[in-house]
């Protein structure tokens, strides 16, 4: 028997994943991305927020050879293929780090904290990494 | 109300795991339901039975096991996060050629889908840690 969320008109909830940490230095960015990829299989309304050092996760030109870690940044480009297309980036966090939208490796919507707060308010589930 | 919990930090170094336990007890006492506790990031370290704190300290792992037994709560450890950190059950130990398992009573190892499922089924998902 199909589980409720597997039926055609199963419940769709709004999931927001908030990414706050730099891509390397801690495992949060990588393990957040793993949750995001799994969530795509459940046909939910998924959005991602990048704020604080989390904006660095999307920076173009990451090379990790020198630190012996896997460069997982190409995975962000694959999100579109999983129908995860709502990527929101905090403008203040970009500004504070001297970055603009052109420095990012995927298409995003840049917005202010007030707008992000409104979006967050609309969610059913918010998970922050 | 039906709650799901996400625990993202290990025991002792952070208080989050203690707080999650206390939250579970308080919610159950008030008649709420805890559908699942999902352990992710370093939170998977809450599920090793080799944890041996000094005798005058609380044993957080045993406290989770007791809570699960008393109230039939589903304690789920993320398999990918667990493999990175050396938390294995019998099946995972065999599959990965390890010489033993260390999962504590009342915990089970499963995938991240269990976290998303909790998000879909529960009225609220609360994060402890991070």
XYZ file of N, CA and C in Angstrom:
777
model
N 0.840 -1.207 0.000
C 0.000 0.000 0.000
C 0.870 1.250 0.000
N 0.469 2.204 -0.763
C 1.248 3.445 -0.846
C 1.146 4.226 0.456
N 2.250 4.783 0.887
C 2.226 5.665 2.056
C 1.520 6.955 1.651
N 0.980 7.684 2.623
C 0.189 8.885 2.286
C 0.911 9.855 1.354
N 2.239 10.057 1.589
C 2.953 11.060 0.791
C 3.332 10.529 -0.589
N 3.057 9.238 -0.827
C 3.372 8.688 -2.147
C 2.175 8.744 -3.095
N 1.001 9.012 -2.528
C -0.175 9.102 -3.376
C -0.132 10.409 -4.157
N -0.909 10.430 -5.247
C -0.869 11.592 -6.134
C -1.134 12.900 -5.402
N -2.103 12.849 -4.515
C -2.461 14.097 -3.837
C -2.087 14.054 -2.370
N -0.943 13.475 -2.099
C -0.449 13.405 -0.725
C -0.109 14.790 -0.221
N 0.117 14.889 1.087
C 0.402 16.206 1.653
C 1.715 16.772 1.124
N 1.675 18.030 0.760
C 2.900 18.718 0.372
C 3.162 19.799 1.402
N 4.295 19.687 2.046
C 4.657 20.693 3.046
C 5.794 21.553 2.531
N 5.891 22.722 3.125
C 6.961 23.632 2.746
C 8.157 23.403 3.663
N 9.227 22.890 3.081
C 10.474 22.630 3.806
C 11.493 23.711 3.446
N 12.092 24.307 4.444
C 13.174 25.260 4.189
C 14.449 24.803 4.902
N 15.527 24.745 4.145
C 16.826 24.392 4.721
C 17.688 25.644 4.768
N 18.117 26.014 5.949
C 18.890 27.247 6.135
C 20.362 26.878 6.307
N 21.174 27.394 5.405
C 22.608 27.068 5.415
C 23.395 28.264 5.917
N 24.065 28.079 7.040
C 24.711 29.211 7.720
C 26.226 29.105 7.809
N 26.767 27.932 7.439
C 28.188 27.707 7.698
C 29.001 27.664 6.397
N 30.276 27.996 6.495
C 31.183 27.913 5.347
C 31.232 26.462 4.846
N 31.557 26.269 3.550
C 31.496 24.917 2.984
C 32.494 23.941 3.606
N 33.636 24.452 4.026
C 34.645 23.576 4.641
C 34.925 24.113 6.047
N 35.609 23.346 6.837
C 35.830 23.772 8.227
C 34.917 23.021 9.175
N 33.685 22.817 8.765
C 32.770 21.927 9.497
C 32.003 21.123 8.455
N 31.315 20.087 8.908
C 30.619 19.198 7.966
C 29.187 19.659 7.683
N 28.762 20.757 8.319
C 27.345 21.150 8.222
C 26.862 21.353 6.790
N 27.661 22.030 5.954
C 27.213 22.317 4.583
C 26.984 21.022 3.808
N 27.944 20.113 3.911
C 27.843 18.846 3.187
C 26.658 18.016 3.677
N 26.502 17.924 5.008
C 25.418 17.085 5.516
C 24.053 17.751 5.319
N 24.022 19.067 5.231
C 22.774 19.753 4.880
C 22.377 19.400 3.454
N 23.352 19.430 2.568
C 23.100 19.107 1.163
C 22.572 17.675 1.018
N 23.038 16.783 1.862
C 22.558 15.398 1.810
C 21.077 15.316 2.181
N 20.656 16.109 3.168
C 19.232 16.128 3.529
C 18.411 16.714 2.380
N 18.927 17.788 1.793
C 18.216 18.453 0.697
C 17.976 17.464 -0.451
N 19.017 16.712 -0.805
C 18.892 15.772 -1.924
C 17.857 14.685 -1.624
N 17.837 14.204 -0.385
C 16.845 13.177 -0.012
C 15.437 13.766 -0.044
N 15.311 15.015 0.418
C 13.977 15.626 0.476
C 13.362 15.722 -0.914
N 14.206 15.818 -1.945
C 13.701 15.935 -3.314
C 12.890 14.702 -3.712
N 13.215 13.567 -3.095
C 12.526 12.323 -3.449
C 11.109 12.274 -2.887
N 10.773 13.196 -1.992
C 9.473 13.151 -1.324
C 8.454 14.112 -1.927
N 8.803 14.760 -3.032
C 7.885 15.672 -3.721
C 7.311 16.734 -2.799
N 8.163 17.342 -2.017
C 7.715 18.424 -1.146
C 8.128 19.771 -1.755
N 7.631 20.838 -1.160
C 7.975 22.185 -1.621
C 9.247 22.628 -0.872
N 10.391 22.455 -1.540
C 11.676 22.650 -0.863
C 12.323 23.977 -1.270
N 12.799 24.703 -0.287
C 13.590 25.900 -0.586
C 14.844 25.922 0.289
N 15.853 26.624 -0.218
C 17.127 26.725 0.492
C 17.447 28.194 0.745
N 17.963 28.451 1.923
C 18.436 29.794 2.242
C 19.937 29.712 2.526
N 20.667 30.689 2.019
C 22.099 30.789 2.324
C 22.330 32.115 3.020
N 22.839 32.046 4.230
C 23.046 33.265 5.006
C 24.321 33.134 5.833
N 24.779 34.251 6.394
C 26.064 34.274 7.118
C 27.155 33.648 6.223
N 28.082 32.874 6.813
C 29.131 32.235 5.999
C 28.560 31.214 5.016
N 27.296 30.852 5.178
C 26.653 29.904 4.260
C 26.670 30.376 2.816
N 26.738 31.691 2.588
C 26.780 32.185 1.194
C 28.040 31.687 0.487
N 29.075 31.397 1.245
C 30.335 30.924 0.641
C 30.182 29.537 0.018
N 29.155 28.797 0.445
C 28.917 27.468 -0.132
C 28.699 27.564 -1.641
N 28.151 28.685 -2.095
C 27.780 28.839 -3.512
C 28.844 29.566 -4.326
N 29.977 29.874 -3.727
C 30.983 30.661 -4.443
C 31.612 29.849 -5.582
N 31.745 30.533 -6.724
C 32.408 29.915 -7.878
C 33.877 29.629 -7.573
N 34.441 28.676 -8.303
C 35.886 28.479 -8.297
C 36.453 27.864 -7.034
N 35.677 27.029 -6.360
C 36.203 26.373 -5.166
C 37.217 25.303 -5.575
N 38.377 25.325 -4.943
C 39.365 24.262 -5.166
C 39.814 23.766 -3.802
N 39.750 22.467 -3.621
C 39.986 21.916 -2.279
C 41.213 21.005 -2.224
N 41.962 20.963 -3.315
C 43.130 20.063 -3.342
C 44.040 20.275 -2.135
N 44.261 21.522 -1.800
C 45.194 21.848 -0.732
C 44.762 21.399 0.649
N 43.460 21.145 0.847
C 43.000 20.743 2.186
C 42.556 19.281 2.223
N 42.718 18.598 1.098
C 42.428 17.157 1.085
C 40.972 16.807 1.302
N 40.079 17.724 0.903
C 38.653 17.417 1.027
C 38.009 17.404 -0.333
N 36.868 16.724 -0.401
C 36.148 16.656 -1.662
C 35.453 17.994 -1.930
N 35.605 18.488 -3.147
C 34.889 19.704 -3.544
C 33.482 19.309 -3.977
N 32.518 19.562 -3.095
C 31.147 19.132 -3.418
C 30.317 20.249 -4.031
N 30.953 21.397 -4.333
C 30.173 22.527 -4.843
C 29.461 22.252 -6.181
N 29.994 21.366 -7.074
C 29.225 21.090 -8.304
C 27.825 20.540 -8.029
N 27.633 19.934 -6.851
C 26.315 19.365 -6.533
C 25.222 20.437 -6.501
N 25.596 21.668 -6.115
C 24.573 22.726 -6.080
C 24.000 22.972 -7.476
N 24.868 22.761 -8.503
C 24.385 22.956 -9.875
C 23.422 21.846 -10.274
N 23.511 20.708 -9.617
C 22.647 19.569 -9.957
C 21.260 19.680 -9.319
N 21.091 20.612 -8.385
C 19.820 20.702 -7.655
C 18.636 20.933 -8.593
N 18.888 21.718 -9.649
C 17.829 22.015 -10.608
C 17.232 20.722 -11.170
N 18.091 19.748 -11.409
C 17.658 18.457 -11.936
C 16.767 17.686 -10.970
N 16.820 18.068 -9.707
C 15.961 17.462 -8.679
C 14.730 18.341 -8.417
N 14.491 19.314 -9.275
C 13.380 20.264 -9.112
C 13.515 21.101 -7.848
N 14.736 21.313 -7.410
C 14.957 22.229 -6.288
C 15.503 23.519 -6.879
N 14.620 24.487 -7.019
C 14.971 25.707 -7.753
C 14.804 26.967 -6.930
N 14.325 26.805 -5.688
C 14.146 27.994 -4.843
C 15.368 28.171 -3.949
N 16.303 28.949 -4.438
C 17.518 29.227 -3.680
C 17.548 30.712 -3.332
N 17.513 31.006 -2.054
C 17.475 32.387 -1.602
C 18.775 32.730 -0.879
N 19.335 33.884 -1.235
C 20.603 34.285 -0.638
C 20.444 35.628 0.062
N 20.961 35.696 1.259
C 20.867 36.899 2.081
C 21.825 37.986 1.558
N 21.251 39.114 1.168
C 22.049 40.187 0.553
C 23.113 40.740 1.510
N 22.716 40.957 2.749
C 23.673 41.512 3.727
C 24.891 40.607 3.895
N 24.645 39.301 3.871
C 25.758 38.351 4.037
C 26.689 38.392 2.832
N 26.112 38.534 1.631
C 26.944 38.697 0.427
C 27.771 39.971 0.538
N 27.090 41.073 0.837
C 27.758 42.383 0.929
C 28.915 42.343 1.930
N 28.655 41.754 3.072
C 29.664 41.737 4.140
C 30.923 40.987 3.724
N 30.770 40.081 2.741
C 31.918 39.273 2.301
C 32.441 39.717 0.941
N 31.995 40.893 0.488
C 32.483 41.436 -0.774
C 32.051 40.630 -1.986
N 30.916 39.953 -1.885
C 30.440 39.107 -2.987
C 29.205 39.715 -3.643
N 29.010 39.357 -4.922
C 27.757 39.708 -5.601
C 27.199 38.430 -6.214
N 26.005 38.548 -6.792
C 25.354 37.399 -7.411
C 26.252 36.777 -8.484
N 27.064 37.600 -9.152
C 27.941 37.103 -10.216
C 29.015 36.141 -9.696
N 29.289 36.194 -8.415
C 30.311 35.311 -7.841
C 29.762 33.915 -7.532
N 28.456 33.731 -7.730
C 27.832 32.467 -7.308
C 27.679 31.506 -8.488
N 27.731 30.204 -8.192
C 27.758 29.211 -9.258
C 26.385 28.725 -9.702
N 25.336 29.225 -9.085
C 23.972 28.877 -9.505
C 23.092 30.130 -9.513
N 21.960 30.039 -10.187
C 20.998 31.146 -10.172
C 20.283 31.180 -8.827
N 20.245 32.352 -8.234
C 19.595 32.493 -6.924
C 18.740 33.758 -6.917
N 17.922 33.871 -5.887
C 17.237 35.125 -5.630
C 17.902 35.773 -4.425
N 18.422 36.972 -4.633
C 19.056 37.696 -3.530
C 18.001 38.552 -2.865
N 17.935 38.492 -1.559
C 16.929 39.302 -0.849
C 17.407 39.733 0.531
N 16.701 40.686 1.081
C 17.056 41.216 2.392
C 16.516 40.342 3.520
N 16.986 40.632 4.730
C 16.623 39.800 5.877
C 15.118 39.830 6.168
N 14.484 40.995 5.937
C 13.048 41.109 6.227
C 12.250 40.188 5.300
N 12.648 40.179 4.021
C 11.979 39.316 3.050
C 12.199 37.841 3.395
N 13.432 37.516 3.780
C 13.740 36.137 4.172
C 12.911 35.715 5.386
N 12.759 36.651 6.303
C 11.977 36.352 7.512
C 10.523 36.048 7.146
N 9.981 36.812 6.186
C 8.604 36.561 5.747
C 8.473 35.178 5.128
N 9.460 34.815 4.292
C 9.447 33.497 3.657
C 9.513 32.383 4.704
N 10.374 32.610 5.695
C 10.557 31.619 6.755
C 9.255 31.404 7.523
N 8.548 32.484 7.677
C 7.282 32.460 8.403
C 6.239 31.583 7.706
N 6.371 31.452 6.392
C 5.389 30.679 5.608
C 5.659 29.180 5.643
N 6.811 28.768 6.197
C 7.213 27.368 6.097
C 6.511 26.474 7.114
N 6.400 25.193 6.757
C 5.932 24.187 7.716
C 7.100 23.635 8.515
N 8.223 23.420 7.839
C 9.395 22.819 8.493
C 10.630 23.642 8.131
N 11.355 24.103 9.132
C 12.610 24.815 8.888
C 13.729 24.046 9.581
N 14.740 23.677 8.825
C 15.901 23.030 9.423
C 17.123 23.864 9.101
N 17.933 24.069 10.110
C 19.053 24.985 9.980
C 20.364 24.254 10.240
N 21.298 24.408 9.313
C 22.596 23.733 9.463
C 23.727 24.731 9.308
N -0.309 17.235 20.458
C 0.416 17.527 19.231
C 1.442 16.434 18.952
N 1.711 16.253 17.684
C 2.663 15.210 17.273
C 4.000 15.871 16.945
N 5.022 15.483 17.692
C 6.337 16.112 17.529
C 7.363 15.174 16.904
N 8.248 15.758 16.116
C 9.465 15.080 15.682
C 10.640 15.893 16.195
N 11.701 15.212 16.611
C 12.885 15.929 17.100
C 14.094 15.609 16.231
N 14.896 16.613 16.024
C 16.166 16.445 15.322
C 17.275 16.824 16.294
N 18.175 15.885 16.573
C 19.291 16.144 17.493
C 20.581 16.144 16.675
N 21.297 17.265 16.698
C 22.456 17.400 15.800
C 23.799 17.499 16.520
N 23.795 17.373 17.828
C 25.076 17.398 18.541
C 25.190 16.165 19.443
N 26.428 15.768 19.676
C 26.682 14.594 20.489
C 26.418 14.867 21.962
N 26.489 13.821 22.797
C 26.259 14.013 24.227
C 27.464 14.673 24.909
N 27.203 15.300 26.026
C 28.235 15.855 26.928
C 28.893 17.144 26.440
N 29.415 17.169 25.208
C 30.081 18.408 24.781
C 29.086 19.559 24.714
N 27.872 19.259 24.271
C 26.814 20.263 24.239
C 25.645 19.775 25.098
N 24.864 20.726 25.561
C 23.724 20.382 26.407
C 22.507 19.953 25.583
N 22.586 20.130 24.253
C 21.407 19.952 23.402
C 20.736 18.589 23.578
N 21.549 17.552 23.727
C 20.997 16.215 23.854
C 20.225 16.069 25.174
N 20.780 16.619 26.256
C 20.062 16.625 27.547
C 18.734 17.364 27.400
N 18.793 18.523 26.738
C 17.596 19.353 26.599
C 16.528 18.624 25.778
N 16.976 17.925 24.742
C 16.036 17.162 23.913
C 15.346 16.079 24.740
N 16.126 15.403 25.576
C 15.571 14.369 26.460
C 14.528 14.959 27.398
N 14.903 16.086 28.000
C 13.981 16.730 28.952
C 12.729 17.208 28.240
N 12.909 17.673 27.003
C 11.756 18.119 26.223
C 10.810 16.942 25.955
N 11.390 15.804 25.584
C 10.580 14.606 25.325
C 9.761 14.233 26.560
N 10.437 14.204 27.707
C 9.739 13.809 28.945
C 8.600 14.772 29.245
N 8.871 16.079 29.088
C 7.864 17.092 29.406
C 6.680 16.999 28.443
N 6.986 16.797 27.153
C 5.917 16.729 26.147
C 5.035 15.504 26.395
N 5.674 14.368 26.712
C 4.919 13.138 26.964
C 4.031 13.291 28.194
N 4.594 13.942 29.203
C 3.843 14.170 30.437
C 2.584 14.995 30.184
N 2.682 15.899 29.226
C 1.535 16.757 28.877
C 0.597 16.080 27.891
N 0.882 14.821 27.552
C -0.012 14.079 26.679
C 0.265 14.218 25.200
N 1.408 14.818 24.845
C 1.753 14.925 23.420
C 2.410 13.634 22.945
N 2.533 13.533 21.634
C 3.149 12.351 21.044
C 4.524 12.709 20.468
N 5.509 11.852 20.744
C 6.814 12.007 20.091
C 6.877 10.918 19.019
N 6.742 11.329 17.780
C 6.692 10.354 16.690
C 8.069 9.742 16.445
N 9.096 10.586 16.535
C 10.446 10.091 16.230
C 11.482 11.080 16.734
N 12.627 10.548 17.143
C 13.792 11.405 17.383
C 14.834 10.993 16.355
N 15.274 11.946 15.550
C 16.245 11.640 14.500
C 17.594 12.233 14.879
N 18.633 11.419 14.841
C 19.975 11.849 15.239
C 20.827 12.042 13.990
N 21.348 13.270 13.852
C 22.101 13.609 12.644
C 23.352 14.392 13.029
N 24.225 14.643 12.073
C 25.521 15.271 12.352
C 26.175 14.496 13.502
N 26.873 15.207 14.411
C 27.480 14.511 15.547
C 26.437 13.952 16.527
N 25.192 14.257 16.293
C 24.119 13.708 17.133
C 24.082 12.188 17.121
N 24.639 11.575 16.074
C 24.647 10.104 16.016
C 25.430 9.504 17.189
N 26.333 10.309 17.766
C 27.132 9.811 18.898
C 26.308 9.576 20.163
N 25.047 9.995 20.156
C 24.155 9.669 21.269
C 23.773 8.199 21.285
N 24.108 7.479 20.216
C 23.595 6.115 20.084
C 24.617 5.013 20.221
N 25.789 5.296 20.828
C 26.738 4.201 21.050
C 26.688 3.719 22.497
N 26.540 2.423 22.643
C 26.431 1.865 24.011
C 27.792 1.808 24.703
N 28.861 2.139 24.008
C 30.186 2.147 24.648
C 30.419 3.400 25.483
N 29.469 4.304 25.446
C 29.577 5.515 26.259
C 29.667 5.147 27.739
N 30.715 5.616 28.410
C 30.921 5.262 29.820
C 31.321 6.496 30.620
N 30.352 7.311 30.985
C 30.686 8.505 31.762
C 31.066 8.132 33.199
N 31.727 9.033 33.940
C 32.016 8.767 35.348
C 30.733 8.443 36.105
N 30.859 7.666 37.177
C 29.662 7.168 37.870
C 28.795 8.261 38.483
N 29.416 9.409 38.785
C 28.599 10.468 39.383
C 27.982 11.400 38.339
N 28.126 11.030 37.059
C 27.520 11.839 35.997
C 26.340 11.079 35.395
N 25.476 11.790 34.701
C 24.336 11.163 34.038
C 24.827 10.344 32.836
N 24.126 9.254 32.536
C 24.433 8.492 31.331
C 23.364 8.813 30.286
N 23.714 9.693 29.353
C 22.721 10.207 28.409
C 22.238 9.109 27.459
N 23.161 8.247 27.042
C 22.787 7.176 26.110
C 21.762 6.246 26.761
N 22.055 5.850 28.016
C 21.101 4.983 28.727
C 19.758 5.682 28.922
N 19.813 6.988 29.145
C 18.563 7.740 29.354
C 17.697 7.697 28.088
N 18.344 7.814 26.929
C 17.588 7.693 25.663
C 16.998 6.297 25.541
N 17.821 5.273 25.837
C 17.343 3.888 25.711
C 16.145 3.646 26.617
N 16.226 4.177 27.846
C 15.119 3.983 28.797
C 13.859 4.697 28.324
N 14.046 5.905 27.795
C 12.897 6.671 27.294
C 12.213 5.913 26.154
N 13.047 5.352 25.257
C 12.502 4.625 24.109
C 11.711 3.406 24.574
N 12.251 2.723 25.605
C 11.614 1.510 26.113
C 10.283 1.824 26.809
N 10.322 2.861 27.638
C 9.126 3.216 28.412
C 7.992 3.713 27.534
N 8.329 4.509 26.542
C 7.289 5.194 25.763
C 7.234 4.759 24.310
N 7.991 3.712 23.980
C 7.972 3.178 22.623
C 8.276 4.261 21.573
N 9.374 4.971 21.809
C 9.744 6.063 20.901
C 10.772 5.579 19.883
N 10.583 6.017 18.664
C 11.445 5.617 17.560
C 12.707 6.486 17.551
N 13.839 5.914 17.917
C 15.113 6.639 17.907
C 15.889 6.213 16.668
N 16.066 7.139 15.742
C 16.675 6.793 14.459
C 17.993 7.531 14.268
N 19.021 6.750 13.934
C 20.345 7.312 13.660
C 20.563 7.308 12.154
N 20.982 8.429 11.610
C 21.220 8.527 10.164
C 22.390 7.635 9.760
N 22.149 6.794 8.782
C 23.166 5.816 8.382
C 24.423 6.469 7.824
N 24.264 7.485 6.981
C 25.443 8.109 6.362
C 26.285 8.831 7.408
N 25.613 9.576 8.290
C 26.321 10.289 9.356
C 26.963 9.290 10.320
N 26.280 8.168 10.567
C 26.784 7.150 11.495
C 28.017 6.449 10.934
N 27.990 6.171 9.635
C 29.128 5.475 9.033
C 30.395 6.314 9.123
N 30.233 7.634 8.911
C 31.398 8.524 9.020
C 31.984 8.502 10.430
N 31.106 8.314 11.420
C 31.540 8.488 12.811
C 31.666 7.171 13.575
N 31.544 6.061 12.855
C 31.797 4.771 13.491
C 30.699 4.273 14.398
N 29.451 4.568 14.071
C 28.332 4.000 14.821
C 27.695 2.930 13.928
N 27.727 1.675 14.374
C 27.211 0.591 13.533
C 26.314 -0.367 14.311
N 25.313 -0.891 13.616
C 24.531 -1.994 14.182
C 25.081 -3.292 13.572
N 24.458 -4.400 13.898
C 24.987 -5.688 13.455
C 25.051 -5.776 11.927
N 23.977 -5.342 11.276
C 23.908 -5.416 9.818
C 24.970 -4.556 9.150
N 25.109 -3.320 9.661
C 26.107 -2.403 9.092
C 27.524 -2.922 9.335
N 27.743 -3.522 10.494
C 29.058 -4.073 10.821
C 29.428 -5.166 9.828
N 28.463 -6.030 9.557
C 28.718 -7.118 8.610
C 28.966 -6.582 7.210
N 28.086 -5.662 6.790
C 28.193 -5.113 5.435
C 29.525 -4.419 5.201
N 30.045 -3.786 6.252
C 31.265 -2.997 6.090
C 32.506 -3.687 6.661
N 32.363 -4.958 6.996
C 33.506 -5.738 7.449
C 34.094 -5.254 8.766
N 33.239 -4.823 9.683
C 33.725 -4.381 11.001
C 33.673 -5.550 11.989
N 34.501 -5.478 13.045
C 34.592 -6.628 13.945
C 33.582 -6.572 15.090
N 32.679 -5.627 15.056
C 31.653 -5.591 16.091
C 30.733 -4.419 15.873
N 29.634 -4.386 16.625
C 28.724 -3.244 16.525
C 28.703 -2.511 17.851
N 28.174 -1.321 17.860
C 28.169 -0.531 19.098
C 26.869 0.235 19.327
N 25.845 -0.077 18.558
C 24.605 0.693 18.701
C 23.938 0.368 20.039
N 23.369 1.380 20.648
C 22.736 1.212 21.963
C 21.300 0.710 21.800
N 20.794 0.115 22.874
C 19.449 -0.442 22.866
C 18.405 0.644 22.579
N 17.441 0.294 21.759
C 16.359 1.235 21.488
C 16.606 2.140 20.300
N 17.839 2.146 19.788
C 18.156 2.943 18.598
C 18.124 2.034 17.370
N 17.831 2.634 16.224
C 17.995 1.897 14.967
C 18.654 2.816 13.942
N 19.314 2.200 12.967
C 19.994 2.962 11.922
C 19.135 2.942 10.674
N 18.910 4.130 10.109
C 18.134 4.198 8.874
C 18.533 5.450 8.093
N 17.807 5.733 7.033
C 18.212 6.814 6.135
C 17.595 8.159 6.473
N 18.072 9.169 5.766
C 17.583 10.539 5.957
C 16.110 10.703 5.592
N 15.595 9.767 4.814
C 14.173 9.818 4.473
C 13.300 9.820 5.723
N 13.827 9.210 6.800
C 13.081 9.157 8.067
C 12.925 10.539 8.687
N 13.882 11.405 8.427
C 13.799 12.790 8.912
C 12.765 13.567 8.107
N 12.821 13.410 6.789
C 11.858 14.116 5.928
C 10.444 13.618 6.226
N 10.312 12.305 6.425
C 9.017 11.724 6.758
C 8.464 12.319 8.056
N 9.355 12.505 9.034
C 8.922 13.126 10.304
C 8.422 14.546 10.040
N 9.112 15.252 9.143
C 8.684 16.606 8.789
C 7.301 16.616 8.157
N 7.013 15.595 7.369
C 5.714 15.526 6.691
C 4.611 15.136 7.678
N 4.915 14.169 8.537
C 3.863 13.598 9.399
C 3.611 14.373 10.686
N 4.630 15.076 11.187
C 4.475 15.712 12.498
C 3.892 17.119 12.376
N 3.278 17.561 13.470
C 2.808 18.953 13.509
C 3.990 19.904 13.623
N 5.012 19.468 14.343
C 6.206 20.310 14.515
C 7.463 19.438 14.501
N 8.518 19.952 13.889
C 9.834 19.329 14.038
C 10.740 20.327 14.745
N 11.325 19.880 15.844
C 12.167 20.771 16.650
C 13.617 20.321 16.559
N 14.508 21.279 16.399
C 15.936 20.962 16.304
C 16.634 21.267 17.621
N 17.449 20.322 18.075
C 18.264 20.530 19.271
C 19.729 20.390 18.875
N 20.475 21.483 19.023
C 21.889 21.468 18.669
C 22.186 22.497 17.586
N 23.470 22.574 17.233
C 23.870 23.495 16.175
C 23.732 24.934 16.587
